[in-house]
mmCIF file of C-alpha atoms and ligand atoms in Angstrom:
data_model
loop_
_atom_site.group_PDB
_atom_site.id
_atom_site.type_symbol
_atom_site.label_atom_id
_atom_site.label_comp_id
_atom_site.label_asym_id
_atom_site.label_seq_id
_atom_site.Cartn_x
_atom_site.Cartn_y
_atom_site.Cartn_z
ATOM 1 C CA UNK A 67 0.413 -0.022 -0.252
ATOM 2 C CA UNK A 68 0.987 3.508 -0.345
ATOM 3 C CA UNK A 69 -0.393 5.237 3.018
ATOM 4 C CA UNK A 70 -0.531 8.597 3.852
ATOM 5 C CA UNK A 71 0.510 9.383 7.581
ATOM 6 C CA UNK A 72 0.074 13.044 9.082
ATOM 7 C CA UNK A 73 1.477 13.897 12.082
ATOM 8 C CA UNK A 74 4.576 11.972 10.420
ATOM 9 C CA UNK A 75 7.610 13.495 12.477
ATOM 10 C CA UNK A 76 6.131 13.115 15.495
ATOM 11 C CA UNK A 77 6.310 10.700 18.523
ATOM 12 C CA UNK A 78 3.571 8.046 16.920
ATOM 13 C CA UNK A 79 3.937 9.021 13.416
ATOM 14 C CA UNK A 80 7.377 7.827 12.802
ATOM 15 C CA UNK A 81 7.242 4.616 14.961
ATOM 16 C CA UNK A 82 4.487 4.012 12.603
ATOM 17 C CA UNK A 83 6.241 4.998 9.402
ATOM 18 C CA UNK A 84 9.032 2.680 10.346
ATOM 19 C CA UNK A 85 6.774 -0.112 11.245
ATOM 20 C CA UNK A 86 4.858 0.078 7.908
ATOM 21 C CA UNK A 87 7.975 0.061 6.278
ATOM 22 C CA UNK A 88 9.324 -2.922 7.826
ATOM 23 C CA UNK A 89 5.324 -4.411 6.537
ATOM 24 C CA UNK A 90 6.925 -2.833 3.144
ATOM 25 C CA UNK A 91 4.511 -0.439 2.392
ATOM 26 C CA UNK A 92 5.624 3.252 1.313
ATOM 27 C CA UNK A 93 4.999 6.052 3.320
ATOM 28 C CA UNK A 94 3.919 9.444 2.064
ATOM 29 C CA UNK A 95 4.166 12.147 5.362
ATOM 30 C CA UNK A 96 2.793 14.682 5.821
ATOM 31 C CA UNK A 97 4.108 17.271 9.257
ATOM 32 C CA UNK A 98 4.745 20.860 9.663
ATOM 33 C CA UNK A 99 6.779 20.398 13.210
ATOM 34 C CA UNK A 100 4.943 22.016 15.240
ATOM 35 C CA UNK A 101 5.888 19.641 18.168
ATOM 36 C CA UNK A 102 7.600 17.413 15.888
ATOM 37 C CA UNK A 103 10.901 16.694 14.697
ATOM 38 C CA UNK A 104 12.512 16.594 11.507
ATOM 39 C CA UNK A 105 15.092 14.190 13.600
ATOM 40 C CA UNK A 106 12.265 11.908 14.058
ATOM 41 C CA UNK A 107 12.711 10.911 10.378
ATOM 42 C CA UNK A 108 16.411 11.617 9.837
ATOM 43 C CA UNK A 109 17.046 8.009 8.825
ATOM 44 C CA UNK A 110 14.278 7.560 6.637
ATOM 45 C CA UNK A 111 15.026 10.084 4.216
ATOM 46 C CA UNK A 112 16.753 8.725 1.225
ATOM 47 C CA UNK A 113 15.046 5.213 1.835
ATOM 48 C CA UNK A 114 12.505 4.835 -1.758
ATOM 49 C CA UNK A 115 9.760 3.541 0.819
ATOM 50 C CA UNK A 116 9.331 7.017 1.949
ATOM 51 C CA UNK A 117 8.247 10.349 0.902
ATOM 52 C CA UNK A 118 7.303 13.747 2.849
ATOM 53 C CA UNK A 119 5.718 16.618 2.956
ATOM 54 C CA UNK A 120 5.774 19.622 4.938
ATOM 55 C CA UNK A 121 2.412 20.973 5.544
ATOM 56 C CA UNK A 122 -0.297 21.872 7.854
ATOM 57 C CA UNK A 123 -3.129 19.407 7.744
ATOM 58 C CA UNK A 124 -5.571 22.336 8.359
ATOM 59 C CA UNK A 125 -4.928 23.486 4.808
ATOM 60 C CA UNK A 126 -6.328 22.045 2.118
ATOM 61 C CA UNK A 127 -4.117 18.438 0.923
ATOM 62 C CA UNK A 128 -2.644 17.227 -2.615
ATOM 63 C CA UNK A 129 -1.246 14.539 -2.592
ATOM 64 C CA UNK A 130 0.078 13.443 -5.436
ATOM 65 C CA UNK A 131 -0.515 9.483 -6.657
ATOM 66 C CA UNK A 132 -2.851 6.958 -5.453
ATOM 67 C CA UNK A 133 -3.047 6.412 -1.497
ATOM 68 C CA UNK A 134 -4.457 3.230 -0.128
ATOM 69 C CA UNK A 135 -4.415 4.600 3.198
ATOM 70 C CA UNK A 136 -4.728 7.161 4.925
ATOM 71 C CA UNK A 137 -3.578 8.592 8.783
ATOM 72 C CA UNK A 138 -4.354 11.313 10.759
ATOM 73 C CA UNK A 139 -1.796 11.474 13.826
ATOM 74 C CA UNK A 140 -1.187 15.354 13.299
ATOM 75 C CA UNK A 141 -2.183 17.372 16.317
ATOM 76 C CA UNK A 142 -0.106 19.198 19.479
ATOM 77 C CA UNK A 143 -0.846 15.910 22.509
ATOM 78 C CA UNK A 144 0.598 17.230 25.691
ATOM 79 C CA UNK A 145 -1.691 18.646 28.523
ATOM 80 C CA UNK A 146 1.716 20.494 30.256
ATOM 81 C CA UNK A 147 0.849 24.598 30.171
ATOM 82 C CA UNK A 148 4.231 24.379 31.155
ATOM 83 C CA UNK A 149 5.121 23.252 28.017
ATOM 84 C CA UNK A 150 5.350 25.614 24.551
ATOM 85 C CA UNK A 151 3.622 22.284 22.812
ATOM 86 C CA UNK A 152 1.231 21.999 25.075
ATOM 87 C CA UNK A 153 -2.205 22.205 23.381
ATOM 88 C CA UNK A 154 -3.332 24.338 25.872
ATOM 89 C CA UNK A 155 -0.213 27.024 24.264
ATOM 90 C CA UNK A 156 -1.829 26.055 21.040
ATOM 91 C CA UNK A 157 -5.889 25.941 21.454
ATOM 92 C CA UNK A 158 -6.969 26.779 18.356
ATOM 93 C CA UNK A 159 -3.856 25.110 16.192
ATOM 94 C CA UNK A 160 -5.133 22.509 18.499
ATOM 95 C CA UNK A 161 -8.942 22.752 17.764
ATOM 96 C CA UNK A 162 -7.928 23.003 13.696
ATOM 97 C CA UNK A 163 -5.869 19.978 13.917
ATOM 98 C CA UNK A 164 -8.689 17.971 14.899
ATOM 99 C CA UNK A 165 -11.574 19.351 13.006
ATOM 100 C CA UNK A 166 -10.464 20.912 9.837
ATOM 101 C CA UNK A 167 -6.974 18.642 9.286
ATOM 102 C CA UNK A 168 -9.562 15.612 9.903
ATOM 103 C CA UNK A 169 -11.720 17.540 7.116
ATOM 104 C CA UNK A 170 -9.173 17.491 4.697
ATOM 105 C CA UNK A 171 -7.758 14.343 5.388
ATOM 106 C CA UNK A 172 -10.788 12.129 5.132
ATOM 107 C CA UNK A 173 -11.310 14.793 1.408
ATOM 108 C CA UNK A 174 -8.366 12.497 0.504
ATOM 109 C CA UNK A 175 -9.255 9.202 1.642
ATOM 110 C CA UNK A 176 -12.902 9.465 -0.501
ATOM 111 C CA UNK A 177 -11.223 10.819 -3.237
ATOM 112 C CA UNK A 178 -8.647 7.750 -3.167
ATOM 113 C CA UNK A 179 -11.355 5.480 -2.161
ATOM 114 C CA UNK A 180 -9.302 4.678 0.876
ATOM 115 C CA UNK A 181 -9.217 3.112 4.154
ATOM 116 C CA UNK A 182 -8.949 5.819 6.544
ATOM 117 C CA UNK A 183 -8.319 5.620 10.514
ATOM 118 C CA UNK A 184 -8.309 8.074 12.541
ATOM 119 C CA UNK A 185 -6.011 8.017 15.912
ATOM 120 C CA UNK A 186 -8.445 9.567 18.415
ATOM 121 C CA UNK A 187 -7.576 9.364 22.489
ATOM 122 C CA UNK A 188 -9.124 8.685 25.793
ATOM 123 C CA UNK A 189 -9.263 12.202 26.710
ATOM 124 C CA UNK A 190 -12.542 12.003 25.178
ATOM 125 C CA UNK A 191 -13.621 9.843 28.259
ATOM 126 C CA UNK A 192 -12.893 12.853 29.999
ATOM 127 C CA UNK A 193 -12.562 12.202 33.207
ATOM 128 C CA UNK A 194 -14.406 9.666 33.471
ATOM 129 C CA UNK A 195 -17.130 8.135 35.886
ATOM 130 C CA UNK A 196 -17.119 4.336 34.490
ATOM 131 C CA UNK A 197 -13.791 2.388 35.198
ATOM 132 C CA UNK A 198 -12.651 1.425 33.228
ATOM 133 C CA UNK A 199 -13.210 3.110 30.326
ATOM 134 C CA UNK A 200 -15.182 0.638 27.610
ATOM 135 C CA UNK A 201 -15.904 2.263 23.736
ATOM 136 C CA UNK A 202 -19.804 2.769 24.708
ATOM 137 C CA UNK A 203 -19.001 4.907 27.388
ATOM 138 C CA UNK A 204 -19.794 8.040 26.146
ATOM 139 C CA UNK A 205 -17.459 10.309 28.542
ATOM 140 C CA UNK A 206 -17.525 13.446 30.725
ATOM 141 C CA UNK A 207 -16.035 16.117 29.203
ATOM 142 C CA UNK A 208 -16.222 19.762 29.767
ATOM 143 C CA UNK A 209 -16.588 21.408 27.441
ATOM 144 C CA UNK A 210 -14.824 25.428 28.300
ATOM 145 C CA UNK A 211 -12.906 23.287 30.511
ATOM 146 C CA UNK A 212 -8.680 23.640 30.219
ATOM 147 C CA UNK A 213 -8.264 20.750 28.259
ATOM 148 C CA UNK A 214 -11.009 20.902 25.759
ATOM 149 C CA UNK A 215 -9.621 22.760 22.934
ATOM 150 C CA UNK A 216 -7.929 19.183 22.343
ATOM 151 C CA UNK A 217 -10.788 16.756 23.459
ATOM 152 C CA UNK A 218 -13.635 18.302 21.733
ATOM 153 C CA UNK A 219 -11.723 18.342 18.497
ATOM 154 C CA UNK A 220 -11.148 14.327 19.253
ATOM 155 C CA UNK A 221 -14.442 13.875 20.217
ATOM 156 C CA UNK A 222 -15.569 16.048 16.731
ATOM 157 C CA UNK A 223 -13.107 14.629 14.797
ATOM 158 C CA UNK A 224 -14.422 11.105 15.584
ATOM 159 C CA UNK A 225 -18.430 11.982 14.869
ATOM 160 C CA UNK A 226 -17.222 13.313 11.520
ATOM 161 C CA UNK A 227 -15.000 10.238 10.405
ATOM 162 C CA UNK A 228 -18.708 8.701 11.364
ATOM 163 C CA UNK A 229 -20.487 10.949 9.527
ATOM 164 C CA UNK A 230 -18.019 9.943 6.354
ATOM 165 C CA UNK A 231 -18.593 6.044 6.877
ATOM 166 C CA UNK A 232 -21.724 6.351 7.165
ATOM 167 C CA UNK A 233 -22.513 8.737 4.188
ATOM 168 C CA UNK A 234 -19.861 8.706 1.618
ATOM 169 C CA UNK A 235 -18.454 5.190 2.547
ATOM 170 C CA UNK A 236 -15.593 5.923 3.177
ATOM 171 C CA UNK A 237 -13.912 1.904 5.048
ATOM 172 C CA UNK A 238 -13.032 4.394 8.515
ATOM 173 C CA UNK A 239 -11.628 3.736 11.275
ATOM 174 C CA UNK A 240 -10.843 4.657 14.873
ATOM 175 C CA UNK A 241 -7.994 3.945 16.992
ATOM 176 C CA UNK A 242 -8.942 5.618 21.048
ATOM 177 C CA UNK A 243 -4.963 5.593 22.047
ATOM 178 C CA UNK A 244 -4.559 5.235 26.198
ATOM 179 C CA UNK A 245 -1.642 6.996 27.248
ATOM 180 C CA UNK A 246 2.368 6.060 25.066
ATOM 181 C CA UNK A 247 5.959 6.342 25.927
ATOM 182 C CA UNK A 248 9.062 5.108 24.206
ATOM 183 C CA UNK A 249 11.896 6.701 22.099
ATOM 184 C CA UNK A 250 11.507 10.056 20.390
ATOM 185 C CA UNK A 251 8.763 10.834 23.191
ATOM 186 C CA UNK A 252 9.895 14.580 23.384
ATOM 187 C CA UNK A 253 12.073 15.507 26.578
ATOM 188 C CA UNK A 254 10.566 18.671 26.547
ATOM 189 C CA UNK A 255 6.571 18.393 26.217
ATOM 190 C CA UNK A 256 5.917 17.948 29.816
ATOM 191 C CA UNK A 257 3.925 14.526 29.952
ATOM 192 C CA UNK A 258 4.285 12.389 32.815
ATOM 193 C CA UNK A 259 7.317 9.945 31.107
ATOM 194 C CA UNK A 260 9.548 12.890 29.629
ATOM 195 C CA UNK A 261 9.741 14.716 32.414
ATOM 196 C CA UNK A 262 9.636 12.313 35.492
ATOM 197 C CA UNK A 263 12.414 9.930 33.208
ATOM 198 C CA UNK A 264 14.117 12.815 32.620
ATOM 199 C CA UNK A 265 14.279 14.160 36.524
ATOM 200 C CA UNK A 266 15.765 10.888 37.568
ATOM 201 C CA UNK A 267 18.296 10.219 34.805
ATOM 202 C CA UNK A 268 19.767 13.979 36.038
ATOM 203 C CA UNK A 269 19.085 12.435 39.870
ATOM 204 C CA UNK A 270 16.539 15.408 40.761
ATOM 205 C CA UNK A 271 13.376 14.552 42.911
ATOM 206 C CA UNK A 272 10.483 13.651 40.102
ATOM 207 C CA UNK A 273 8.106 16.011 40.764
ATOM 208 C CA UNK A 274 4.450 14.471 41.117
ATOM 209 C CA UNK A 275 1.167 17.182 40.545
ATOM 210 C CA UNK A 276 -1.287 16.293 43.345
ATOM 211 C CA UNK A 277 -0.843 14.189 45.612
ATOM 212 C CA UNK A 278 0.013 10.986 43.247
ATOM 213 C CA UNK A 279 -3.568 9.293 43.833
ATOM 214 C CA UNK A 280 -4.297 9.620 40.500
ATOM 215 C CA UNK A 281 -3.612 6.588 37.920
ATOM 216 C CA UNK A 282 -2.757 5.928 35.057
ATOM 217 C CA UNK A 283 -1.616 2.570 32.320
ATOM 218 C CA UNK A 284 1.084 3.076 29.898
ATOM 219 C CA UNK A 285 2.074 1.350 27.282
ATOM 220 C CA UNK A 286 5.296 0.684 25.368
ATOM 221 C CA UNK A 287 5.255 2.404 21.983
ATOM 222 C CA UNK A 288 5.508 -0.810 20.185
ATOM 223 C CA UNK A 289 2.949 -2.712 21.446
ATOM 224 C CA UNK A 290 0.722 0.323 20.589
ATOM 225 C CA UNK A 291 1.605 0.935 17.312
ATOM 226 C CA UNK A 292 1.443 -3.118 16.260
ATOM 227 C CA UNK A 293 -1.916 -2.714 17.592
ATOM 228 C CA UNK A 294 -2.963 0.166 15.152
ATOM 229 C CA UNK A 295 -1.794 -1.608 11.919
ATOM 230 C CA UNK A 296 -3.935 -4.325 12.967
ATOM 231 C CA UNK A 297 -7.245 -1.972 12.855
ATOM 232 C CA UNK A 298 -5.435 -0.222 9.445
ATOM 233 C CA UNK A 299 -5.254 -4.429 7.980
ATOM 234 C CA UNK A 300 -9.202 -4.947 9.504
ATOM 235 C CA UNK A 301 -12.690 -4.340 8.619
ATOM 236 C CA UNK A 302 -13.334 -2.660 11.583
ATOM 237 C CA UNK A 303 -14.989 0.556 11.254
ATOM 238 C CA UNK A 304 -16.336 1.987 15.455
ATOM 239 C CA UNK A 305 -13.915 2.882 17.811
ATOM 240 C CA UNK A 306 -11.550 0.217 19.636
ATOM 241 C CA UNK A 307 -9.684 1.240 22.500
ATOM 242 C CA UNK A 308 -5.745 0.752 22.222
ATOM 243 C CA UNK A 309 -3.832 0.356 25.622
ATOM 244 C CA UNK A 310 -2.276 -1.424 27.969
ATOM 245 C CA UNK A 311 -4.644 -2.431 31.030
ATOM 246 C CA UNK A 312 -2.032 -2.344 33.803
ATOM 247 C CA UNK A 313 -3.507 0.647 35.735
ATOM 248 C CA UNK A 314 -1.260 2.503 38.271
ATOM 249 C CA UNK A 315 -0.653 5.701 40.726
ATOM 250 C CA UNK A 316 2.085 8.527 39.341
ATOM 251 C CA UNK A 317 3.444 7.483 42.366
ATOM 252 C CA UNK A 318 3.971 3.820 41.840
ATOM 253 C CA UNK A 319 4.422 4.920 38.515
ATOM 254 C CA UNK A 320 7.155 7.227 40.158
ATOM 255 C CA UNK A 321 8.976 4.785 42.279
ATOM 256 C CA UNK A 322 8.864 2.103 39.534
ATOM 257 C CA UNK A 323 11.324 5.419 37.425
ATOM 258 C CA UNK A 324 13.487 5.481 39.980
ATOM 259 C CA UNK A 325 14.218 2.235 40.686
ATOM 260 C CA UNK A 326 14.705 1.315 37.105
ATOM 261 C CA UNK A 327 17.110 4.461 36.587
ATOM 262 C CA UNK A 328 18.791 3.867 40.118
ATOM 263 C CA UNK A 329 17.674 7.540 41.389
ATOM 264 C CA UNK A 330 17.688 8.253 45.278
ATOM 265 C CA UNK A 331 16.686 11.443 45.103
ATOM 266 C CA UNK A 332 12.308 10.440 45.531
ATOM 267 C CA UNK A 333 10.201 12.335 44.993
ATOM 268 C CA UNK A 334 8.272 16.191 45.192
ATOM 269 C CA UNK A 335 4.315 16.706 45.864
ATOM 270 C CA UNK A 336 3.792 19.823 43.393
ATOM 271 C CA UNK A 337 0.372 21.704 42.682
ATOM 272 C CA UNK A 338 -0.907 20.332 39.583
ATOM 273 C CA UNK A 339 0.395 23.010 37.266
ATOM 274 C CA UNK A 340 -2.084 22.084 34.714
ATOM 275 C CA UNK A 341 -5.861 22.500 35.822
ATOM 276 C CA UNK A 342 -8.085 20.715 38.883
ATOM 277 C CA UNK A 343 -8.924 18.946 35.699
ATOM 278 C CA UNK A 344 -6.577 16.228 36.182
ATOM 279 C CA UNK A 345 -8.298 12.593 35.319
ATOM 280 C CA UNK A 346 -8.206 11.147 38.597
ATOM 281 C CA UNK A 347 -8.478 7.364 36.471
ATOM 282 C CA UNK A 348 -8.160 6.308 33.198
ATOM 283 C CA UNK A 349 -7.385 2.232 32.253
ATOM 284 C CA UNK A 350 -8.513 0.847 28.756
ATOM 285 C CA UNK A 351 -10.743 -1.832 29.040
ATOM 286 C CA UNK A 352 -9.406 -3.613 25.977
ATOM 287 C CA UNK A 353 -11.682 -6.370 25.769
ATOM 288 C CA UNK A 354 -12.850 -5.054 22.041
ATOM 289 C CA UNK A 355 -9.636 -5.144 21.019
ATOM 290 C CA UNK A 356 -8.433 -8.744 21.716
ATOM 291 C CA UNK A 357 -11.896 -10.267 20.606
ATOM 292 C CA UNK A 358 -11.793 -8.063 17.226
ATOM 293 C CA UNK A 359 -7.854 -7.767 16.615
ATOM 294 C CA UNK A 360 -6.811 -10.384 18.244
ATOM 295 C CA UNK A 361 -3.994 -7.904 20.018
ATOM 296 C CA UNK A 362 -2.766 -7.349 23.804
ATOM 297 C CA UNK A 363 0.012 -5.377 25.026
ATOM 298 C CA UNK A 364 3.256 -7.852 25.715
ATOM 299 C CA UNK A 365 6.204 -5.467 27.066
ATOM 300 C CA UNK A 366 5.560 -4.519 30.890
ATOM 301 C CA UNK A 367 6.444 -1.481 32.143
ATOM 302 C CA UNK A 368 10.142 -2.054 33.367
ATOM 303 C CA UNK A 369 11.075 -3.907 30.017
ATOM 304 C CA UNK A 370 9.601 -0.494 28.014
ATOM 305 C CA UNK A 371 11.228 1.715 30.313
ATOM 306 C CA UNK A 372 15.206 0.009 30.011
ATOM 307 C CA UNK A 373 13.738 0.373 25.895
ATOM 308 C CA UNK A 374 13.261 3.953 27.021
ATOM 309 C CA UNK A 375 16.656 5.258 28.866
ATOM 310 C CA UNK A 376 18.954 4.616 26.357
ATOM 311 C CA UNK A 377 17.520 7.304 24.197
ATOM 312 C CA UNK A 378 16.691 10.061 27.212
ATOM 313 C CA UNK A 379 20.542 8.889 27.656
ATOM 314 C CA UNK A 380 21.672 10.184 24.772
ATOM 315 C CA UNK A 381 19.007 13.283 24.562
ATOM 316 C CA UNK A 382 20.586 14.487 27.683
ATOM 317 C CA UNK A 383 24.532 13.875 26.719
ATOM 318 C CA UNK A 384 24.419 11.400 28.988
ATOM 319 C CA UNK A 385 25.121 8.215 27.053
HETATM 320 P P1 NAD B 924 3.607 14.625 18.683
HETATM 321 O O1 NAD B 924 3.654 16.008 19.130
HETATM 322 O O2 NAD B 924 5.062 13.598 18.571
HETATM 323 O O3 NAD B 924 2.820 14.108 17.252
HETATM 324 C C1 NAD B 924 2.257 14.998 16.706
HETATM 325 C C2 NAD B 924 2.595 15.401 15.679
HETATM 326 O O4 NAD B 924 1.864 15.816 14.407
HETATM 327 C C3 NAD B 924 4.169 16.521 15.028
HETATM 328 O O5 NAD B 924 5.118 15.821 14.066
HETATM 329 C C4 NAD B 924 3.406 17.728 14.721
HETATM 330 O O6 NAD B 924 4.428 18.798 14.431
HETATM 331 C C5 NAD B 924 2.066 16.877 13.892
HETATM 332 N N1 NAD B 924 1.216 18.192 13.709
HETATM 333 C C6 NAD B 924 1.105 18.575 14.469
HETATM 334 N N2 NAD B 924 -0.167 19.372 14.316
HETATM 335 C C7 NAD B 924 -0.260 19.726 12.888
HETATM 336 C C8 NAD B 924 -0.742 20.132 11.534
HETATM 337 N N3 NAD B 924 -1.559 21.411 11.786
HETATM 338 N N4 NAD B 924 -0.260 20.205 10.118
HETATM 339 C C9 NAD B 924 0.727 19.086 10.397
HETATM 340 N N5 NAD B 924 1.184 18.949 11.521
HETATM 341 C C10 NAD B 924 1.046 18.965 12.433
HETATM 342 O O7 NAD B 924 2.484 13.558 19.243
HETATM 343 P P2 NAD B 924 1.896 12.445 19.500
HETATM 344 O O8 NAD B 924 2.428 11.470 21.059
HETATM 345 O O9 NAD B 924 2.944 11.658 18.969
HETATM 346 O O10 NAD B 924 1.088 12.495 19.169
HETATM 347 C C11 NAD B 924 -0.028 11.370 17.800
HETATM 348 C C12 NAD B 924 -1.169 11.573 17.370
HETATM 349 O O11 NAD B 924 -1.879 10.732 18.360
HETATM 350 C C13 NAD B 924 -2.093 12.961 17.835
HETATM 351 O O12 NAD B 924 -3.671 12.866 17.096
HETATM 352 C C14 NAD B 924 -2.282 12.856 19.179
HETATM 353 O O13 NAD B 924 -3.872 13.335 19.694
HETATM 354 C C15 NAD B 924 -2.929 10.926 19.879
HETATM 355 N N6 NAD B 924 -2.569 10.184 20.333
HETATM 356 C C16 NAD B 924 -1.271 10.567 21.877
HETATM 357 C C17 NAD B 924 -1.122 9.521 22.601
HETATM 358 C C18 NAD B 924 0.146 8.710 23.252
HETATM 359 O O14 NAD B 924 -0.063 8.897 24.533
HETATM 360 N N7 NAD B 924 1.181 9.715 22.835
HETATM 361 C C19 NAD B 924 -2.331 9.421 23.250
HETATM 362 C C20 NAD B 924 -3.584 9.406 22.419
HETATM 363 C C21 NAD B 924 -4.114 9.995 21.729
HETATM 364 N N1 UDP B 925 2.023 13.885 35.933
HETATM 365 C C1 UDP B 925 3.262 14.219 37.136
HETATM 366 N N2 UDP B 925 4.477 14.753 37.078
HETATM 367 C C2 UDP B 925 4.407 15.182 36.248
HETATM 368 C C3 UDP B 925 3.885 15.572 35.219
HETATM 369 C C4 UDP B 925 2.305 14.863 34.786
HETATM 370 O O1 UDP B 925 2.399 14.072 38.552
HETATM 371 O O2 UDP B 925 5.769 15.926 35.691
HETATM 372 C C5 UDP B 925 1.219 13.861 36.001
HETATM 373 C C6 UDP B 925 -0.168 14.058 36.180
HETATM 374 O O3 UDP B 925 -1.295 15.069 36.834
HETATM 375 C C7 UDP B 925 -0.969 13.481 34.956
HETATM 376 C C8 UDP B 925 0.184 12.214 34.950
HETATM 377 O O4 UDP B 925 1.033 12.106 35.487
HETATM 378 O O5 UDP B 925 -2.269 12.771 36.160
HETATM 379 C C9 UDP B 925 -0.120 12.022 33.530
HETATM 380 O O6 UDP B 925 -0.192 13.230 32.828
HETATM 381 P P1 UDP B 925 0.310 13.586 30.649
HETATM 382 O O7 UDP B 925 1.003 14.997 31.043
HETATM 383 O O8 UDP B 925 1.436 12.539 30.951
HETATM 384 O O9 UDP B 925 -0.706 13.034 30.328
HETATM 385 P P2 UDP B 925 -2.570 12.717 30.372
HETATM 386 O O10 UDP B 925 -2.904 12.000 30.879
HETATM 387 O O11 UDP B 925 -2.856 13.872 32.032
HETATM 388 O O12 UDP B 925 -3.529 13.176 29.404
#
């Protein structure tokens, strides 16, 4: 297949490109580098299975030649307002990437009669009142809250994707991605893993927002990419959660990171810089992914950290 991927220079988009090229496909990458980096795809430049266009997906997209699949991953993705790359600080761009960007990418899929896959998020469940989150849960999202620009853009993107499926017969898929980590995450983007792993490798106490009892479940990137690729190859149209169902508190996660890095500086509790709207519990119910895609994650958090640490050490000049 010839596969168009927006956000190809980002953390997930670059790993997805690597995997699809390894599977024998041709990848056409689009990115405007607002939060991604040319470094993430430098190793693909010159590869005859990779083409790249610098482009903002919120503007009309022209792709020369036929494409067989279209994957929309372009969007700012970090909630931490201390980071210049966070969606808090790029609110209009974030809503445009989710709304206009999804519309444009769906247009490319429709014109090419291509499979379309939308990167949605666990954030569409907001601060969930149902736990673990199943795909039929409609969510608890604050429409005007600080996360709304991201959450509502993704919710709109899902609705628009299904509208194209129902009205135009676009062969669409929607993946709801839960917290994922691995090499090529931006060390400065303010998400939990980059913040905490960087602090640990520098021998600093790890900053825990709030009391650290809020939970997440962290998925290693190769597991996530495998689930997404299985969804791409399937005929499924309705949303599928992909994430690791092993739930832990942020305090437990920080302690695991300190053990993995031999950091003895412990943790420090700080006020949540983001808002009082931090989702308190998050864990995917992955029954649909197991049933439809025969998928479940294989890499536990200790192993995932060992695979991630060398990248962080190199970026910090410690390797
Ligand atoms: P990222 O910031 O590393 O990658 C996003 C990429 O999209 C960047 O390269 C950025 O430059 C590009 N981009 C943003 N707006 C653009 C635009 N208007 N035009 C062209 N390119 C644009 O983030 P990521 O973690 O790789 O996230 C990728 C996708 O997965 C996003 O849609 C995000 O919402 C979704 N997601 C990620 C996670 C996660 O844990 N990493 C969780 C849920 C959902
Ligand atoms: N977090 C933290 N310390 C940090 C960064 C994040 O305790 O330095 C917490 C944050 O409050 C949240 C969790 O880690 O509960 C995950 O945050 P992230 O920004 O990775 O994404 P989210 O899951 O909130 O979208």
